[in-house]
Tab-separated table of C-alpha atoms and ligand atoms in Angstrom:
chain	number	residue	atom	x	y	z
O	1367	MET	CA	-8.291	-1.087	-2.568
O	1368	LYS	CA	-5.902	0.943	-4.472
O	1369	ALA	CA	-7.329	4.736	-5.464
O	1370	THR	CA	-5.647	7.672	-7.292
O	1371	MET	CA	-6.056	11.185	-6.091
O	1372	ALA	CA	-8.805	11.896	-8.560
O	1373	ASP	CA	-10.406	8.775	-6.028
O	1374	ALA	CA	-9.831	10.424	-2.888
O	1375	ALA	CA	-10.824	13.948	-3.655
O	1376	ARG	CA	-13.972	12.429	-5.251
O	1377	LEU	CA	-14.634	10.784	-1.418
O	1378	LEU	CA	-14.265	14.435	-0.660
O	1379	ARG	CA	-16.090	16.170	-2.433
O	1380	GLU	CA	-19.154	13.277	-1.963
O	1381	ARG	CA	-18.850	13.396	1.712
O	1382	ASP	CA	-19.104	15.228	5.533
O	1383	PHE	CA	-18.430	14.867	9.182
O	1384	ILE	CA	-14.323	13.781	8.702
O	1385	THR	CA	-12.501	12.605	11.325
O	1386	ILE	CA	-8.821	13.002	10.541
O	1387	LEU	CA	-6.872	10.253	11.749
O	1388	CYS	CA	-2.808	10.881	12.607
O	1389	HIS	CA	-0.264	8.513	13.925
O	1390	ARG	CA	0.586	7.661	16.992
O	1391	LYS	CA	3.765	9.662	18.573
O	1392	PRO	CA	2.957	12.767	16.029
O	1393	ASP	CA	4.960	14.075	13.849
O	1394	GLY	CA	5.518	17.249	11.215
O	1395	ASP	CA	4.148	14.831	8.787
O	1396	THR	CA	0.947	13.607	10.053
O	1397	LEU	CA	0.311	16.426	11.731
O	1398	GLY	CA	0.927	19.042	8.812
O	1399	SER	CA	-0.765	16.799	6.398
O	1400	GLY	CA	-3.578	16.030	8.656
O	1401	PHE	CA	-3.917	19.684	9.468
O	1402	ALA	CA	-3.430	21.032	5.666
O	1403	LEU	CA	-6.625	18.259	4.834
O	1404	TYR	CA	-8.600	19.765	7.492
O	1405	HIS	CA	-8.524	23.547	6.991
O	1406	ALA	CA	-8.343	22.975	2.908
O	1407	LEU	CA	-11.998	20.666	3.957
O	1408	ARG	CA	-13.742	23.090	6.296
O	1409	GLN	CA	-12.185	26.439	3.013
O	1410	ARG	CA	-15.056	22.844	1.250
O	1411	GLY	CA	-17.692	23.765	4.053
O	1412	LYS	CA	-16.806	20.216	5.210
O	1413	THR	CA	-17.547	19.609	9.019
O	1414	CYS	CA	-14.521	18.049	10.268
O	1415	ARG	CA	-11.854	17.233	13.116
O	1416	VAL	CA	-8.562	15.859	13.782
O	1417	ARG	CA	-7.455	13.546	15.918
O	1418	CYS	CA	-4.437	11.357	17.388
O	1419	ALA	CA	-3.896	8.889	20.292
O	1420	ASP	CA	-0.863	11.202	21.330
O	1421	GLY	CA	-2.459	14.664	21.547
O	1422	PHE	CA	-0.397	16.977	19.832
O	1423	PRO	CA	2.814	18.089	21.226
O	1424	ALA	CA	3.657	21.277	22.155
O	1425	LEU	CA	6.359	21.283	19.699
O	1426	TYR	CA	3.410	21.019	16.775
O	1427	GLY	CA	1.652	23.876	18.516
O	1428	PHE	CA	2.175	26.155	15.487
O	1429	LEU	CA	0.440	23.098	13.862
O	1430	ALA	CA	-2.473	22.948	15.533
O	1431	ASP	CA	-2.999	27.117	15.972
O	1432	GLY	CA	-6.821	27.955	16.149
O	1433	TYR	CA	-8.244	24.787	16.213
O	1434	ALA	CA	-11.128	24.112	18.148
O	1435	PRO	CA	-12.046	20.708	17.919
O	1436	GLU	CA	-15.882	19.860	17.138
O	1437	GLU	CA	-18.009	17.188	18.768
O	1438	PHE	CA	-20.391	15.501	16.106
O	1439	GLU	CA	-21.193	12.017	14.530
O	1440	GLU	CA	-18.717	10.872	11.764
O	1441	GLN	CA	-19.709	9.328	8.848
O	1442	THR	CA	-15.821	9.662	7.272
O	1443	VAL	CA	-12.779	8.445	8.527
O	1444	VAL	CA	-9.535	9.476	6.501
O	1445	ALA	CA	-5.969	8.312	7.310
O	1446	VAL	CA	-3.304	10.678	6.959
O	1447	ASP	CA	0.629	8.686	7.264
O	1448	ILE	CA	0.000	5.745	8.467
O	1449	ALA	CA	1.409	2.641	7.565
O	1450	SER	CA	-0.428	0.374	9.493
O	1451	LEU	CA	-3.433	-0.192	11.974
O	1452	SER	CA	-1.194	-0.507	14.652
O	1453	LEU	CA	0.265	3.643	14.471
O	1454	LEU	CA	-3.565	4.840	15.209
O	1455	GLY	CA	-2.260	3.285	19.250
O	1456	ALA	CA	-4.896	4.295	21.286
O	1457	LEU	CA	-7.322	5.018	18.670
O	1458	ARG	CA	-7.042	1.395	17.053
O	1459	GLU	CA	-10.044	-0.494	18.333
O	1460	GLU	CA	-12.097	2.508	17.620
O	1461	TYR	CA	-11.619	2.614	14.019
O	1462	GLU	CA	-10.475	-0.787	13.129
O	1463	GLY	CA	-12.908	-1.572	9.753
O	1464	ARG	CA	-13.602	1.436	10.081
O	1465	VAL	CA	-11.045	4.048	8.163
O	1466	ASP	CA	-12.406	4.851	4.854
O	1467	LEU	CA	-9.509	7.236	3.113
O	1468	THR	CA	-5.902	6.484	3.218
O	1469	VAL	CA	-3.339	9.527	2.781
O	1470	ASP	CA	0.218	7.611	2.568
O	1471	HIS	CA	3.580	7.913	1.239
O	1472	HIS	CA	4.533	4.705	2.913
O	1473	ARG	CA	5.686	1.451	0.569
O	1474	SER	CA	4.553	-0.568	3.073
O	1475	ASN	CA	1.118	0.998	4.252
O	1476	GLU	CA	-1.124	-2.590	4.535
O	1477	CYS	CA	-3.695	-0.501	2.765
O	1478	PHE	CA	-6.301	-1.030	5.195
O	1479	ALA	CA	-9.061	1.484	4.331
O	1480	LYS	CA	-11.142	1.604	1.739
O	1481	GLU	CA	-9.636	3.213	-0.844
O	1482	ASN	CA	-6.175	3.703	-0.784
O	1483	TRP	CA	-4.050	6.363	-2.185
O	1484	VAL	CA	-0.293	5.641	-1.911
O	1485	ASP	CA	2.328	7.224	-3.183
O	1486	GLY	CA	5.787	5.871	-2.648
O	1487	ASP	CA	7.508	8.520	-4.124
O	1488	ALA	CA	5.855	10.685	-2.510
O	1489	ALA	CA	9.333	12.533	0.229
O	1490	ALA	CA	5.855	13.579	2.548
O	1491	VAL	CA	2.045	13.095	2.854
O	1492	ALA	CA	2.254	16.726	2.468
O	1493	GLU	CA	3.114	17.044	-0.645
O	1494	MET	CA	-0.226	14.709	-1.861
O	1495	ILE	CA	-1.777	16.925	0.421
O	1496	TRP	CA	-1.185	19.931	-1.728
O	1497	ASP	CA	-2.236	18.669	-4.749
O	1498	LEU	CA	-5.185	16.857	-3.051
O	1499	ALA	CA	-6.006	20.974	-1.879
O	1500	ARG	CA	-5.120	21.965	-5.172
O	1501	GLU	CA	-7.791	19.572	-6.788
O	1502	LEU	CA	-10.548	19.901	-4.240
O	1503	GLU	CA	-9.945	23.903	-5.714
O	1504	ALA	CA	-9.502	25.044	-1.721
O	1505	GLU	CA	-7.216	28.334	-1.594
O	1506	ILE	CA	-3.741	28.021	-0.327
O	1507	THR	CA	-4.149	29.702	2.802
O	1508	PRO	CA	-0.744	30.755	5.199
O	1509	GLN	CA	-2.147	28.542	7.817
O	1510	ILE	CA	-2.035	25.935	4.706
O	1511	ALA	CA	1.305	26.980	4.008
O	1512	ILE	CA	2.560	26.420	7.598
O	1513	CYS	CA	1.489	22.793	7.496
O	1514	ILE	CA	2.921	21.979	4.541
O	1515	TYR	CA	6.254	23.149	4.655
O	1516	THR	CA	6.128	21.553	7.793
O	1517	GLY	CA	5.503	17.884	6.323
O	1518	ILE	CA	7.591	18.742	4.243
O	1519	VAL	CA	10.892	19.903	5.949
O	1520	THR	CA	10.378	17.504	8.777
O	1521	ASP	CA	10.311	14.100	6.813
O	1522	THR	CA	12.892	15.846	4.281
O	1523	GLY	CA	15.328	16.599	6.967
O	1524	CYS	CA	14.729	19.933	5.651
O	1525	PHE	CA	15.580	19.173	2.167
O	1526	ARG	CA	18.774	16.343	3.517
O	1527	TYR	CA	17.745	13.200	3.111
O	1528	SER	CA	18.050	11.349	-0.067
O	1529	ASN	CA	14.011	11.156	-0.521
O	1530	THR	CA	14.500	14.702	-1.161
O	1531	THR	CA	12.833	14.693	-5.109
O	1532	PRO	CA	12.088	18.163	-6.920
O	1533	ASN	CA	9.143	18.144	-6.170
O	1534	SER	CA	9.467	18.784	-2.960
O	1535	LEU	CA	11.673	21.727	-3.560
O	1536	ARG	CA	8.233	23.201	-6.249
O	1537	ILE	CA	6.212	23.399	-3.609
O	1538	ALA	CA	8.438	24.793	-1.305
O	1539	ALA	CA	9.353	26.556	-3.942
O	1540	ARG	CA	5.085	27.662	-4.619
O	1541	LEU	CA	4.910	28.373	-0.747
O	1542	ILE	CA	7.867	30.740	0.077
O	1543	GLU	CA	6.759	31.821	-3.256
O	1544	GLU	CA	3.217	33.099	-2.482
O	1545	GLY	CA	4.729	34.684	0.736
O	1546	LEU	CA	5.528	31.474	3.609
O	1547	ASP	CA	8.519	32.762	6.049
O	1548	THR	CA	10.093	29.180	6.460
O	1549	GLN	CA	12.302	30.770	8.971
O	1550	PRO	CA	10.187	30.413	12.625
O	1551	ILE	CA	9.601	26.656	10.873
O	1552	ILE	CA	13.209	26.227	10.465
O	1553	ARG	CA	14.243	27.671	13.092
O	1554	ALA	CA	11.395	25.992	16.069
O	1555	MET	CA	11.775	22.582	14.530
O	1556	PHE	CA	16.089	22.340	13.017
O	1557	GLU	CA	17.886	25.294	15.025
O	1558	SER	CA	16.440	25.059	18.920
O	1559	LYS	CA	17.640	23.084	21.245
O	1560	SER	CA	16.105	23.555	25.662
O	1561	PRO	CA	19.596	24.253	27.444
O	1562	ARG	CA	18.348	20.337	29.448
O	1563	ARG	CA	18.786	19.204	25.997
O	1564	MET	CA	22.370	20.624	25.208
O	1565	ALA	CA	23.672	19.140	29.024
O	1566	PHE	CA	22.038	15.657	27.959
O	1567	GLU	CA	23.529	16.120	24.740
O	1568	SER	CA	26.625	16.504	26.100
O	1569	GLN	CA	26.476	14.013	29.085
O	1570	VAL	CA	25.019	11.195	26.418
O	1571	LEU	CA	28.396	11.990	23.494
O	1572	SER	CA	31.237	12.104	26.263
O	1573	GLY	CA	30.214	8.573	26.695
O	1574	ILE	CA	30.293	7.497	23.018
O	1575	ARG	CA	32.857	4.496	22.341
O	1576	TYR	CA	33.773	3.290	18.960
O	1577	TYR	CA	34.143	-0.313	17.041
O	1578	GLY	CA	35.045	-1.517	13.971
O	1579	GLY	CA	38.492	0.562	13.764
O	1580	GLY	CA	36.116	3.775	13.969
O	1581	ARG	CA	33.239	2.639	11.659
O	1582	CYS	CA	31.234	2.038	14.325
O	1583	ALA	CA	29.601	4.307	17.024
O	1584	VAL	CA	27.109	3.368	19.821
O	1585	ILE	CA	26.174	6.172	22.527
O	1586	SER	CA	23.527	5.383	25.165
O	1587	THR	CA	20.732	6.090	27.635
O	1588	ASP	CA	18.866	4.462	30.740
O	1589	GLN	CA	15.774	5.735	33.124
O	1590	ALA	CA	17.932	7.306	35.581
O	1591	LEU	CA	19.298	9.153	32.869
O	1592	GLN	CA	16.626	10.459	30.993
O	1593	GLU	CA	14.609	11.620	34.252
O	1594	GLU	CA	17.716	13.003	35.842
O	1595	PHE	CA	17.050	15.812	32.148
O	1596	GLN	CA	13.700	15.559	32.308
O	1597	LEU	CA	13.200	14.319	28.926
O	1598	ASP	CA	10.298	13.789	27.298
O	1599	ASP	CA	10.540	11.451	23.968
O	1600	TYR	CA	10.218	14.608	21.659
O	1601	ASP	CA	13.235	15.829	23.370
O	1602	LEU	CA	15.088	12.974	22.239
O	1603	GLU	CA	14.786	13.262	19.010
O	1604	GLY	CA	17.554	13.578	16.858
O	1605	ILE	CA	20.147	11.948	19.154
O	1606	SER	CA	19.677	9.375	17.418
O	1607	ALA	CA	21.160	10.628	14.610
O	1608	LEU	CA	24.638	12.281	16.014
O	1609	PRO	CA	26.973	9.199	16.251
O	1610	ARG	CA	26.349	9.262	11.791
O	1611	GLN	CA	27.773	12.251	11.405
O	1612	ILE	CA	31.247	11.506	12.638
O	1613	VAL	CA	33.962	10.936	9.991
O	1614	GLY	CA	34.209	7.329	9.027
O	1615	VAL	CA	31.188	6.098	11.313
O	1616	LEU	CA	29.297	4.262	8.859
O	1617	VAL	CA	27.286	2.890	11.740
O	1618	GLY	CA	25.570	4.927	13.878
O	1619	VAL	CA	23.980	3.131	17.137
O	1620	THR	CA	21.638	4.175	19.872
O	1621	ILE	CA	20.336	2.620	22.610
O	1622	ARG	CA	17.484	3.814	24.873
O	1623	GLN	CA	17.410	1.434	28.014
O	1624	ALA	CA	13.999	1.259	29.638
O	1625	ASP	CA	11.688	-1.172	31.220
O	1626	GLY	CA	14.321	-3.705	31.559
O	1627	GLU	CA	14.863	-3.538	27.335
O	1628	CYS	CA	16.661	-1.944	24.972
O	1629	ARG	CA	15.452	0.305	21.893
O	1630	VAL	CA	17.964	0.700	19.462
O	1631	SER	CA	17.613	2.873	16.615
O	1632	LEU	CA	20.340	2.637	14.070
O	1633	ARG	CA	21.139	4.950	11.207
O	1634	THR	CA	24.430	3.959	8.473
O	1635	ASN	CA	25.863	5.388	6.064
O	1636	PRO	CA	26.572	3.855	1.853
O	1637	PRO	CA	27.089	0.795	1.804
O	1638	VAL	CA	25.375	-0.342	5.294
O	1639	ASP	CA	21.489	-1.503	5.410
O	1640	ALA	CA	20.139	-0.351	8.844
O	1641	SER	CA	17.201	-2.272	7.761
O	1642	ALA	CA	19.651	-5.988	7.131
O	1643	ILE	CA	20.998	-5.549	10.511
O	1644	CYS	CA	18.294	-5.120	12.548
O	1645	ALA	CA	15.899	-7.649	10.943
O	1646	VAL	CA	18.165	-9.844	12.487
O	1647	PHE	CA	16.811	-8.487	15.701
O	1648	GLY	CA	13.439	-9.113	14.418
O	1649	GLY	CA	13.111	-5.262	13.867
O	1650	GLY	CA	13.200	-3.425	10.874
O	1651	GLY	CA	12.715	0.055	8.780
O	1652	HIS	CA	14.632	1.344	5.974
O	1653	LEU	CA	18.237	1.033	4.437
O	1654	ARG	CA	19.786	3.905	6.068
O	1655	ALA	CA	17.425	4.098	9.713
O	1656	ALA	CA	16.395	1.218	11.186
O	1657	GLY	CA	15.108	0.271	14.428
O	1658	CYS	CA	15.074	-2.395	16.467
O	1659	THR	CA	14.594	-3.933	20.141
O	1660	ILE	CA	16.855	-5.836	22.291
O	1661	PRO	CA	15.738	-7.372	25.833
O	1662	GLY	CA	18.625	-6.477	28.814
O	1663	THR	CA	20.799	-4.078	29.802
O	1664	VAL	CA	23.048	-2.110	28.020
O	1665	GLU	CA	26.063	-3.521	28.032
O	1666	GLU	CA	24.163	-6.999	27.106
O	1667	ALA	CA	22.162	-5.736	24.080
O	1668	GLU	CA	25.511	-3.359	22.885
O	1669	ARG	CA	27.342	-6.767	22.911
O	1670	VAL	CA	25.533	-8.591	20.560
O	1671	LEU	CA	24.028	-5.188	18.168
O	1672	VAL	CA	28.470	-4.599	18.051
O	1673	ALA	CA	29.020	-8.482	16.277
O	1674	GLU	CA	26.710	-8.556	14.589
O	1675	ILE	CA	27.135	-4.790	13.275
O	1676	GLU	CA	30.689	-6.092	12.110
O	1677	ARG	CA	29.928	-8.533	10.054
O	1678	HIS	CA	27.593	-5.961	7.944
O	1679	LEU	CA	30.957	-3.855	7.480
O	1680	PRO	CA	33.254	-3.646	4.489
O	1681	GLY	CA	36.524	-5.915	3.981
O	1682	ASP	CA	39.158	-3.591	4.183
O	1683	PRO	CA	40.597	-1.941	0.680
F	122	MN	MN1	5.485	11.408	6.215
């Protein structure tokens, strides 16, 4: 059933013993939203906790600051930033059919909960949690402010992506007016890389290949390289943004080979539709960012991918 913010607020006012679920491989929006809601509900006297199949990665440790999970028999389950049941990861079996409320901003949301509040115009779920927290008359404490701001900057790429709206900026402005120090968050999320990550990046970039007269750029990594630099998935976040930044490139491709298959990440500039290209290989995503998986080696994946991409490049003017 579709729900509104008022429905969500009513449900949360009525219920107690609430588990908040974040999506697998969590990011700043799912965790920021989850913990902002957690603190808002605790202010209202509710017993609650936050759960994620993949735990809380160190990068986002500041969002879980002071969090001590409580054991209790849950009566209510809320999913934040989760478009489909598969994104529950290892928690899917436990929670399938048991989610009471979804708060999400993916238009593709499968509405798997009993009540589904989905706002496709929100740049981040954290924006929806801001409204919800105020509706619940929760005070926006410094910790809630940190969580909401982190969610918004995560999903807007620090207000650079095209999903950024006046509302995103208005909420950020209000948080700053209330005294939020944004610099530690921005620095941690956008302005710092480990020496290992830097060395890895330069190695990957030194192997860049260009196609289609410089309009397509491909970088790749394999397991050996990842192990050499001891990088985890979070360290690798963001490298797929690099090829598209090159002037003249319309399609930036990142290929990560692991376990006999290649995970492909595509970033495009107008007019190329990233999701249309990935759909050919059984993948999908958004207009400017999409992904797919292609079996085989990097060379094999690159060959079929580049052949497809060249069909999508605009004709010479
Ligand atoms: Mn999100």
